[in-house]
Amino acid sequence: MPERQTPTVRHRRLSAELRQLREAAGLDTLETAQRMGWDRSKVNRIERSQWKRLKEDDIRGLCTLYGVTDEGRVNALVSMAKQAKETGWWVRYSDVLGPGSFVSLEAQASTLRFYGGMLIPGLLQTPSYCKALIRGVGVVNEEEIKRRVEARMARKEILERTNPPSVQAIVDEAALRKLVGSTLTMREQLLHLMLVNEQQLVDVRVLPDAVGAHPAMVGHFTILDFPHDDQSTVVFLDISREGLFMEEPEDIRGYTMNFDSLTEMALSPEASNDHLAHLVDELAE
């Protein structure tokens, strides 16, 4: 099987830049391919971020064709292509993360919005909760469990940056009441949510059972926004090992509306901490 391509933010930005330059030059993909001596599918792959390595000569050739005379801009595009080949921390855990496409985007996002239906979002999990969750889905090899926990904990680095992303997490009460691991594990997990809320590292909001049916009962999702206007928002559905990415404007609007509705239904961060404290007390009884 061919190696699966997993575009990073730099991939996506460079592809968008090249597409915009082509359109500004008044060329379609067929004309571009013919003038470059390529198959049309190559142009399509470049503009859809379906490339792994983009040669410097190809970028400079496209810039010449598109009439880009600013050498500084050309060099910036070449530099972006080189940076896109750089690997992130997740590559060390490719044995348990697979291609790592979600964590690569998560690491470069400016805003993250999580909805957790039946489990706590990965970025907010404690090691004990994470370990119990992994065992619960049938993983028995202790070395693999250790690697998976390490990989998930490594994701938290983004919360400790000088300029961390804005993170909002709406967690359904069903996830908070589900006993994952021991009572001690759940108490520790709930207290951790309270702590990140108090420290304002993450805006954590509880969606109480009392709201009844709501727009996200079909499952959990994440909305990722990026710092540059030419990098479109992405919705990630964690429905398999590699998950599903959605980028169509209609899908983005739908999930954004759902998240906004959930925000209105959820408790405030302060009320959420009160609710979490109540759940912690229940576990102590």
mmCIF file of N, CA and C in Angstrom, residues 85-188:
data_model
loop_
_atom_site.group_PDB
_atom_site.id
_atom_site.type_symbol
_atom_site.label_atom_id
_atom_site.label_comp_id
_atom_site.label_asym_id
_atom_site.label_seq_id
_atom_site.Cartn_x
_atom_site.Cartn_y
_atom_site.Cartn_z
ATOM 1 N N LYS A 85 8.847 19.518 5.639
ATOM 2 C CA LYS A 85 9.458 18.198 5.738
ATOM 3 C C LYS A 85 9.987 17.910 7.136
ATOM 4 N N GLU A 86 10.063 18.958 7.973
ATOM 5 C CA GLU A 86 10.562 18.751 9.325
ATOM 6 C C GLU A 86 9.579 17.913 10.134
ATOM 7 N N THR A 87 10.091 17.067 10.956
ATOM 8 C CA THR A 87 9.227 16.181 11.730
ATOM 9 C C THR A 87 8.979 16.734 13.123
ATOM 10 N N GLY A 88 7.804 16.434 13.672
ATOM 11 C CA GLY A 88 7.449 16.869 15.018
ATOM 12 C C GLY A 88 7.672 15.755 16.021
ATOM 13 N N TRP A 89 7.384 16.048 17.290
ATOM 14 C CA TRP A 89 7.612 15.064 18.353
ATOM 15 C C TRP A 89 6.845 13.781 18.116
ATOM 16 N N TRP A 90 5.670 13.889 17.430
ATOM 17 C CA TRP A 90 4.804 12.725 17.254
ATOM 18 C C TRP A 90 5.429 11.623 16.400
ATOM 19 N N VAL A 91 6.443 11.981 15.607
ATOM 20 C CA VAL A 91 7.092 10.968 14.760
ATOM 21 C C VAL A 91 7.732 9.888 15.624
ATOM 22 N N ARG A 92 8.176 10.267 16.827
ATOM 23 C CA ARG A 92 8.782 9.276 17.730
ATOM 24 C C ARG A 92 7.776 8.224 18.168
ATOM 25 N N TYR A 93 6.487 8.543 18.033
ATOM 26 C CA TYR A 93 5.436 7.625 18.473
ATOM 27 C C TYR A 93 4.590 7.126 17.300
ATOM 28 N N SER A 94 5.184 7.066 16.112
ATOM 29 C CA SER A 94 4.430 6.627 14.937
ATOM 30 C C SER A 94 3.935 5.194 15.078
ATOM 31 N N ASP A 95 4.605 4.412 15.942
ATOM 32 C CA ASP A 95 4.180 3.031 16.135
ATOM 33 C C ASP A 95 2.819 2.946 16.823
ATOM 34 N N VAL A 96 2.449 3.968 17.603
ATOM 35 C CA VAL A 96 1.156 3.943 18.290
ATOM 36 C C VAL A 96 0.209 5.031 17.787
ATOM 37 N N LEU A 97 0.747 6.055 17.135
ATOM 38 C CA LEU A 97 -0.097 7.134 16.632
ATOM 39 C C LEU A 97 -0.433 6.989 15.159
ATOM 40 N N GLY A 98 0.253 6.093 14.453
ATOM 41 C CA GLY A 98 0.055 6.028 13.016
ATOM 42 C C GLY A 98 0.700 7.256 12.386
ATOM 43 N N PRO A 99 0.122 7.794 11.300
ATOM 44 C CA PRO A 99 0.716 8.951 10.628
ATOM 45 C C PRO A 99 0.797 10.201 11.500
ATOM 46 N N GLY A 100 -0.037 10.281 12.548
ATOM 47 C CA GLY A 100 0.024 11.441 13.431
ATOM 48 C C GLY A 100 -0.552 12.702 12.844
ATOM 49 N N SER A 101 -1.467 12.577 11.889
ATOM 50 C CA SER A 101 -1.996 13.753 11.199
ATOM 51 C C SER A 101 -2.744 14.690 12.131
ATOM 52 N N PHE A 102 -3.528 14.149 13.085
ATOM 53 C CA PHE A 102 -4.279 15.029 13.976
ATOM 54 C C PHE A 102 -3.353 15.778 14.915
ATOM 55 N N VAL A 103 -2.419 15.078 15.556
ATOM 56 C CA VAL A 103 -1.556 15.753 16.527
ATOM 57 C C VAL A 103 -0.650 16.772 15.845
ATOM 58 N N SER A 104 -0.299 16.549 14.576
ATOM 59 C CA SER A 104 0.517 17.532 13.867
ATOM 60 C C SER A 104 -0.261 18.816 13.655
ATOM 61 N N LEU A 105 -1.545 18.704 13.360
ATOM 62 C CA LEU A 105 -2.379 19.894 13.201
ATOM 63 C C LEU A 105 -2.692 20.524 14.554
ATOM 64 N N GLU A 106 -2.967 19.693 15.558
ATOM 65 C CA GLU A 106 -3.244 20.194 16.901
ATOM 66 C C GLU A 106 -2.078 21.032 17.412
ATOM 67 N N ALA A 107 -0.859 20.584 17.137
ATOM 68 C CA ALA A 107 0.333 21.270 17.627
ATOM 69 C C ALA A 107 0.521 22.638 17.000
ATOM 70 N N GLN A 108 -0.117 22.889 15.863
ATOM 71 C CA GLN A 108 0.079 24.151 15.153
ATOM 72 C C GLN A 108 -1.184 25.015 15.116
ATOM 73 N N ALA A 109 -2.226 24.569 15.788
ATOM 74 C CA ALA A 109 -3.489 25.312 15.795
ATOM 75 C C ALA A 109 -3.416 26.508 16.738
ATOM 76 N N SER A 110 -4.202 27.543 16.425
ATOM 77 C CA SER A 110 -4.287 28.718 17.304
ATOM 78 C C SER A 110 -5.496 28.618 18.227
ATOM 79 N N THR A 111 -6.500 27.857 17.807
ATOM 80 C CA THR A 111 -7.705 27.659 18.617
ATOM 81 C C THR A 111 -8.142 26.204 18.502
ATOM 82 N N LEU A 112 -8.488 25.615 19.643
ATOM 83 C CA LEU A 112 -8.981 24.240 19.680
ATOM 84 C C LEU A 112 -10.294 24.219 20.442
ATOM 85 N N ARG A 113 -11.316 23.616 19.836
ATOM 86 C CA ARG A 113 -12.603 23.478 20.502
ATOM 87 C C ARG A 113 -12.983 22.003 20.509
ATOM 88 N N PHE A 114 -13.055 21.426 21.707
ATOM 89 C CA PHE A 114 -13.346 20.005 21.863
ATOM 90 C C PHE A 114 -14.768 19.802 22.393
ATOM 91 N N TYR A 115 -15.414 18.754 21.888
ATOM 92 C CA TYR A 115 -16.611 18.244 22.558
ATOM 93 C C TYR A 115 -16.339 16.795 22.902
ATOM 94 N N GLY A 116 -16.431 16.461 24.192
ATOM 95 C CA GLY A 116 -16.225 15.088 24.644
ATOM 96 C C GLY A 116 -17.540 14.492 25.086
ATOM 97 N N GLY A 117 -17.984 13.466 24.393
ATOM 98 C CA GLY A 117 -19.272 12.861 24.709
ATOM 99 C C GLY A 117 -19.187 11.758 25.743
ATOM 100 N N MET A 118 -18.434 10.706 25.440
ATOM 101 C CA MET A 118 -18.335 9.561 26.341
ATOM 102 C C MET A 118 -16.969 9.448 27.012
ATOM 103 N N LEU A 119 -16.046 10.349 26.674
ATOM 104 C CA LEU A 119 -14.740 10.304 27.325
ATOM 105 C C LEU A 119 -14.155 11.713 27.400
ATOM 106 N N ILE A 120 -13.186 11.891 28.279
ATOM 107 C CA ILE A 120 -12.507 13.172 28.443
ATOM 108 C C ILE A 120 -11.602 13.395 27.230
ATOM 109 N N PRO A 121 -11.599 14.591 26.625
ATOM 110 C CA PRO A 121 -10.697 14.852 25.495
ATOM 111 C C PRO A 121 -9.253 14.534 25.841
ATOM 112 N N GLY A 122 -8.518 13.962 24.887
ATOM 113 C CA GLY A 122 -7.159 13.486 25.126
ATOM 114 C C GLY A 122 -6.221 14.511 25.713
ATOM 115 N N LEU A 123 -6.334 15.770 25.298
ATOM 116 C CA LEU A 123 -5.446 16.817 25.778
ATOM 117 C C LEU A 123 -5.613 17.069 27.274
ATOM 118 N N LEU A 124 -6.739 16.632 27.849
ATOM 119 C CA LEU A 124 -7.041 16.895 29.250
ATOM 120 C C LEU A 124 -6.967 15.647 30.129
ATOM 121 N N GLN A 125 -6.561 14.534 29.562
ATOM 122 C CA GLN A 125 -6.533 13.288 30.321
ATOM 123 C C GLN A 125 -5.326 13.200 31.247
ATOM 124 N N THR A 126 -5.530 12.613 32.410
ATOM 125 C CA THR A 126 -4.418 12.301 33.313
ATOM 126 C C THR A 126 -3.790 10.980 32.858
ATOM 127 N N PRO A 127 -2.534 10.706 33.259
ATOM 128 C CA PRO A 127 -1.910 9.441 32.867
ATOM 129 C C PRO A 127 -2.719 8.204 33.304
ATOM 130 N N SER A 128 -3.249 8.220 34.506
ATOM 131 C CA SER A 128 -3.987 7.059 35.014
ATOM 132 C C SER A 128 -5.278 6.839 34.233
ATOM 133 N N TYR A 129 -5.997 7.926 33.955
ATOM 134 C CA TYR A 129 -7.234 7.824 33.179
ATOM 135 C C TYR A 129 -6.919 7.322 31.776
ATOM 136 N N CYS A 130 -5.886 7.886 31.176
ATOM 137 C CA CYS A 130 -5.484 7.481 29.830
ATOM 138 C C CYS A 130 -5.137 6.000 29.784
ATOM 139 N N LYS A 131 -4.367 5.540 30.770
ATOM 140 C CA LYS A 131 -3.963 4.132 30.822
ATOM 141 C C LYS A 131 -5.183 3.219 30.958
ATOM 142 N N ALA A 132 -6.117 3.592 31.818
ATOM 143 C CA ALA A 132 -7.322 2.783 32.007
ATOM 144 C C ALA A 132 -8.164 2.763 30.743
ATOM 145 N N LEU A 133 -8.217 3.888 30.062
ATOM 146 C CA LEU A 133 -8.990 3.979 28.823
ATOM 147 C C LEU A 133 -8.399 3.072 27.747
ATOM 148 N N ILE A 134 -7.086 3.090 27.622
ATOM 149 C CA ILE A 134 -6.405 2.264 26.615
ATOM 150 C C ILE A 134 -6.613 0.782 26.914
ATOM 151 N N ARG A 135 -6.510 0.416 28.176
ATOM 152 C CA ARG A 135 -6.756 -0.982 28.546
ATOM 153 C C ARG A 135 -8.212 -1.360 28.278
ATOM 154 N N GLY A 136 -9.102 -0.382 28.479
ATOM 155 C CA GLY A 136 -10.524 -0.650 28.273
ATOM 156 C C GLY A 136 -10.899 -0.952 26.840
ATOM 157 N N VAL A 137 -10.095 -0.464 25.888
ATOM 158 C CA VAL A 137 -10.406 -0.739 24.477
ATOM 159 C C VAL A 137 -9.698 -2.000 23.979
ATOM 160 N N GLY A 138 -9.046 -2.727 24.906
ATOM 161 C CA GLY A 138 -8.518 -4.040 24.547
ATOM 162 C C GLY A 138 -7.024 -4.148 24.354
ATOM 163 N N VAL A 139 -6.269 -3.080 24.599
ATOM 164 C CA VAL A 139 -4.809 -3.158 24.473
ATOM 165 C C VAL A 139 -4.257 -3.803 25.740
ATOM 166 N N VAL A 140 -3.487 -4.865 25.597
ATOM 167 C CA VAL A 140 -2.987 -5.603 26.761
ATOM 168 C C VAL A 140 -1.469 -5.559 26.887
ATOM 169 N N ASN A 141 -0.772 -5.246 25.790
ATOM 170 C CA ASN A 141 0.682 -5.206 25.827
ATOM 171 C C ASN A 141 1.136 -3.994 26.640
ATOM 172 N N GLU A 142 1.854 -4.245 27.742
ATOM 173 C CA GLU A 142 2.228 -3.163 28.650
ATOM 174 C C GLU A 142 3.139 -2.133 28.004
ATOM 175 N N GLU A 143 4.030 -2.569 27.124
ATOM 176 C CA GLU A 143 4.928 -1.629 26.460
ATOM 177 C C GLU A 143 4.140 -0.711 25.521
ATOM 178 N N GLU A 144 3.170 -1.280 24.822
ATOM 179 C CA GLU A 144 2.343 -0.456 23.936
ATOM 180 C C GLU A 144 1.504 0.533 24.743
ATOM 181 N N ILE A 145 0.958 0.074 25.865
ATOM 182 C CA ILE A 145 0.180 0.972 26.730
ATOM 183 C C ILE A 145 1.055 2.140 27.190
ATOM 184 N N LYS A 146 2.281 1.827 27.608
ATOM 185 C CA LYS A 146 3.202 2.862 28.062
ATOM 186 C C LYS A 146 3.476 3.871 26.962
ATOM 187 N N ARG A 147 3.712 3.387 25.749
ATOM 188 C CA ARG A 147 4.004 4.266 24.615
ATOM 189 C C ARG A 147 2.802 5.156 24.292
ATOM 190 N N ARG A 148 1.616 4.584 24.339
ATOM 191 C CA ARG A 148 0.417 5.357 24.048
ATOM 192 C C ARG A 148 0.195 6.456 25.087
ATOM 193 N N VAL A 149 0.422 6.127 26.343
ATOM 194 C CA VAL A 149 0.260 7.127 27.399
ATOM 195 C C VAL A 149 1.296 8.243 27.231
ATOM 196 N N GLU A 150 2.539 7.873 26.957
ATOM 197 C CA GLU A 150 3.592 8.867 26.754
ATOM 198 C C GLU A 150 3.245 9.810 25.607
ATOM 199 N N ALA A 151 2.741 9.241 24.518
ATOM 200 C CA ALA A 151 2.388 10.056 23.357
ATOM 201 C C ALA A 151 1.275 11.036 23.690
ATOM 202 N N ARG A 152 0.280 10.558 24.429
ATOM 203 C CA ARG A 152 -0.837 11.444 24.770
ATOM 204 C C ARG A 152 -0.402 12.542 25.731
ATOM 205 N N MET A 153 0.456 12.220 26.669
ATOM 206 C CA MET A 153 0.927 13.231 27.605
ATOM 207 C C MET A 153 1.817 14.265 26.909
ATOM 208 N N ALA A 154 2.532 13.844 25.866
ATOM 209 C CA ALA A 154 3.400 14.773 25.127
ATOM 210 C C ALA A 154 2.595 15.872 24.460
ATOM 211 N N ARG A 155 1.331 15.591 24.159
ATOM 212 C CA ARG A 155 0.485 16.600 23.524
ATOM 213 C C ARG A 155 0.289 17.826 24.405
ATOM 214 N N LYS A 156 0.399 17.657 25.714
ATOM 215 C CA LYS A 156 0.117 18.755 26.635
ATOM 216 C C LYS A 156 1.162 19.870 26.572
ATOM 217 N N GLU A 157 2.248 19.627 25.865
ATOM 218 C CA GLU A 157 3.292 20.645 25.726
ATOM 219 C C GLU A 157 2.723 21.940 25.172
ATOM 220 N N ILE A 158 1.713 21.850 24.329
ATOM 221 C CA ILE A 158 1.182 23.067 23.697
ATOM 222 C C ILE A 158 0.552 24.010 24.721
ATOM 223 N N LEU A 159 0.109 23.469 25.872
ATOM 224 C CA LEU A 159 -0.509 24.310 26.895
ATOM 225 C C LEU A 159 0.523 25.088 27.699
ATOM 226 N N GLU A 160 1.794 24.726 27.584
ATOM 227 C CA GLU A 160 2.853 25.350 28.363
ATOM 228 C C GLU A 160 3.687 26.331 27.543
ATOM 229 N N ARG A 161 3.297 26.579 26.311
ATOM 230 C CA ARG A 161 4.047 27.489 25.460
ATOM 231 C C ARG A 161 3.899 28.939 25.928
ATOM 232 N N THR A 162 4.777 29.794 25.425
ATOM 233 C CA THR A 162 4.673 31.221 25.707
ATOM 234 C C THR A 162 3.371 31.775 25.151
ATOM 235 N N ASN A 163 3.028 31.330 23.958
ATOM 236 C CA ASN A 163 1.759 31.726 23.335
ATOM 237 C C ASN A 163 0.946 30.467 23.030
ATOM 238 N N PRO A 164 0.302 29.916 24.050
ATOM 239 C CA PRO A 164 -0.453 28.673 23.835
ATOM 240 C C PRO A 164 -1.729 28.929 23.036
ATOM 241 N N PRO A 165 -2.285 27.888 22.433
ATOM 242 C CA PRO A 165 -3.556 28.056 21.722
ATOM 243 C C PRO A 165 -4.690 28.310 22.697
ATOM 244 N N SER A 166 -5.735 28.915 22.207
ATOM 245 C CA SER A 166 -6.952 29.062 23.010
ATOM 246 C C SER A 166 -7.690 27.729 22.951
ATOM 247 N N VAL A 167 -7.988 27.165 24.110
ATOM 248 C CA VAL A 167 -8.605 25.839 24.160
ATOM 249 C C VAL A 167 -9.910 25.894 24.944
ATOM 250 N N GLN A 168 -10.964 25.407 24.329
ATOM 251 C CA GLN A 168 -12.247 25.285 25.011
ATOM 252 C C GLN A 168 -12.709 23.838 24.906
ATOM 253 N N ALA A 169 -13.124 23.283 26.022
ATOM 254 C CA ALA A 169 -13.575 21.890 26.038
ATOM 255 C C ALA A 169 -14.945 21.804 26.698
ATOM 256 N N ILE A 170 -15.899 21.265 25.974
ATOM 257 C CA ILE A 170 -17.219 20.992 26.530
ATOM 258 C C ILE A 170 -17.294 19.483 26.758
ATOM 259 N N VAL A 171 -17.496 19.103 28.005
ATOM 260 C CA VAL A 171 -17.487 17.676 28.352
ATOM 261 C C VAL A 171 -18.864 17.275 28.867
ATOM 262 N N ASP A 172 -19.437 16.275 28.233
ATOM 263 C CA ASP A 172 -20.741 15.782 28.638
ATOM 264 C C ASP A 172 -20.645 15.122 30.014
ATOM 265 N N GLU A 173 -21.673 15.306 30.828
ATOM 266 C CA GLU A 173 -21.674 14.692 32.154
ATOM 267 C C GLU A 173 -21.570 13.174 32.069
ATOM 268 N N ALA A 174 -22.045 12.599 30.960
ATOM 269 C CA ALA A 174 -21.939 11.150 30.786
ATOM 270 C C ALA A 174 -20.488 10.692 30.855
ATOM 271 N N ALA A 175 -19.571 11.500 30.280
ATOM 272 C CA ALA A 175 -18.146 11.157 30.319
ATOM 273 C C ALA A 175 -17.586 11.289 31.729
ATOM 274 N N LEU A 176 -18.112 12.242 32.483
ATOM 275 C CA LEU A 176 -17.612 12.479 33.836
ATOM 276 C C LEU A 176 -18.073 11.416 34.820
ATOM 277 N N ARG A 177 -19.231 10.834 34.550
ATOM 278 C CA ARG A 177 -19.781 9.810 35.450
ATOM 279 C C ARG A 177 -19.346 8.398 35.077
ATOM 280 N N LYS A 178 -18.850 8.225 33.871
ATOM 281 C CA LYS A 178 -18.412 6.889 33.461
ATOM 282 C C LYS A 178 -17.153 6.517 34.216
ATOM 283 N N LEU A 179 -17.186 5.409 34.940
ATOM 284 C CA LEU A 179 -16.056 4.991 35.765
ATOM 285 C C LEU A 179 -14.990 4.332 34.880
ATOM 286 N N VAL A 180 -13.979 5.103 34.532
ATOM 287 C CA VAL A 180 -12.852 4.601 33.749
ATOM 288 C C VAL A 180 -11.717 4.331 34.722
ATOM 289 N N GLY A 181 -11.379 3.053 34.913
ATOM 290 C CA GLY A 181 -10.388 2.700 35.918
ATOM 291 C C GLY A 181 -11.022 2.680 37.301
ATOM 292 N N SER A 182 -10.266 3.045 38.293
ATOM 293 C CA SER A 182 -10.747 3.009 39.673
ATOM 294 C C SER A 182 -11.424 4.319 40.059
ATOM 295 N N THR A 183 -12.054 4.310 41.243
ATOM 296 C CA THR A 183 -12.636 5.533 41.790
ATOM 297 C C THR A 183 -11.557 6.598 41.983
ATOM 298 N N LEU A 184 -10.385 6.176 42.440
ATOM 299 C CA LEU A 184 -9.277 7.102 42.639
ATOM 300 C C LEU A 184 -8.862 7.736 41.305
ATOM 301 N N THR A 185 -8.829 6.929 40.255
ATOM 302 C CA THR A 185 -8.478 7.447 38.923
ATOM 303 C C THR A 185 -9.449 8.526 38.485
ATOM 304 N N MET A 186 -10.752 8.289 38.691
ATOM 305 C CA MET A 186 -11.754 9.266 38.271
ATOM 306 C C MET A 186 -11.698 10.529 39.124
ATOM 307 N N ARG A 187 -11.455 10.385 40.415
ATOM 308 C CA ARG A 187 -11.337 11.568 41.273
ATOM 309 C C ARG A 187 -10.156 12.430 40.814
ATOM 310 N N GLU A 188 -9.049 11.781 40.541
ATOM 311 C CA GLU A 188 -7.863 12.493 40.070
ATOM 312 C C GLU A 188 -8.152 13.207 38.747
#
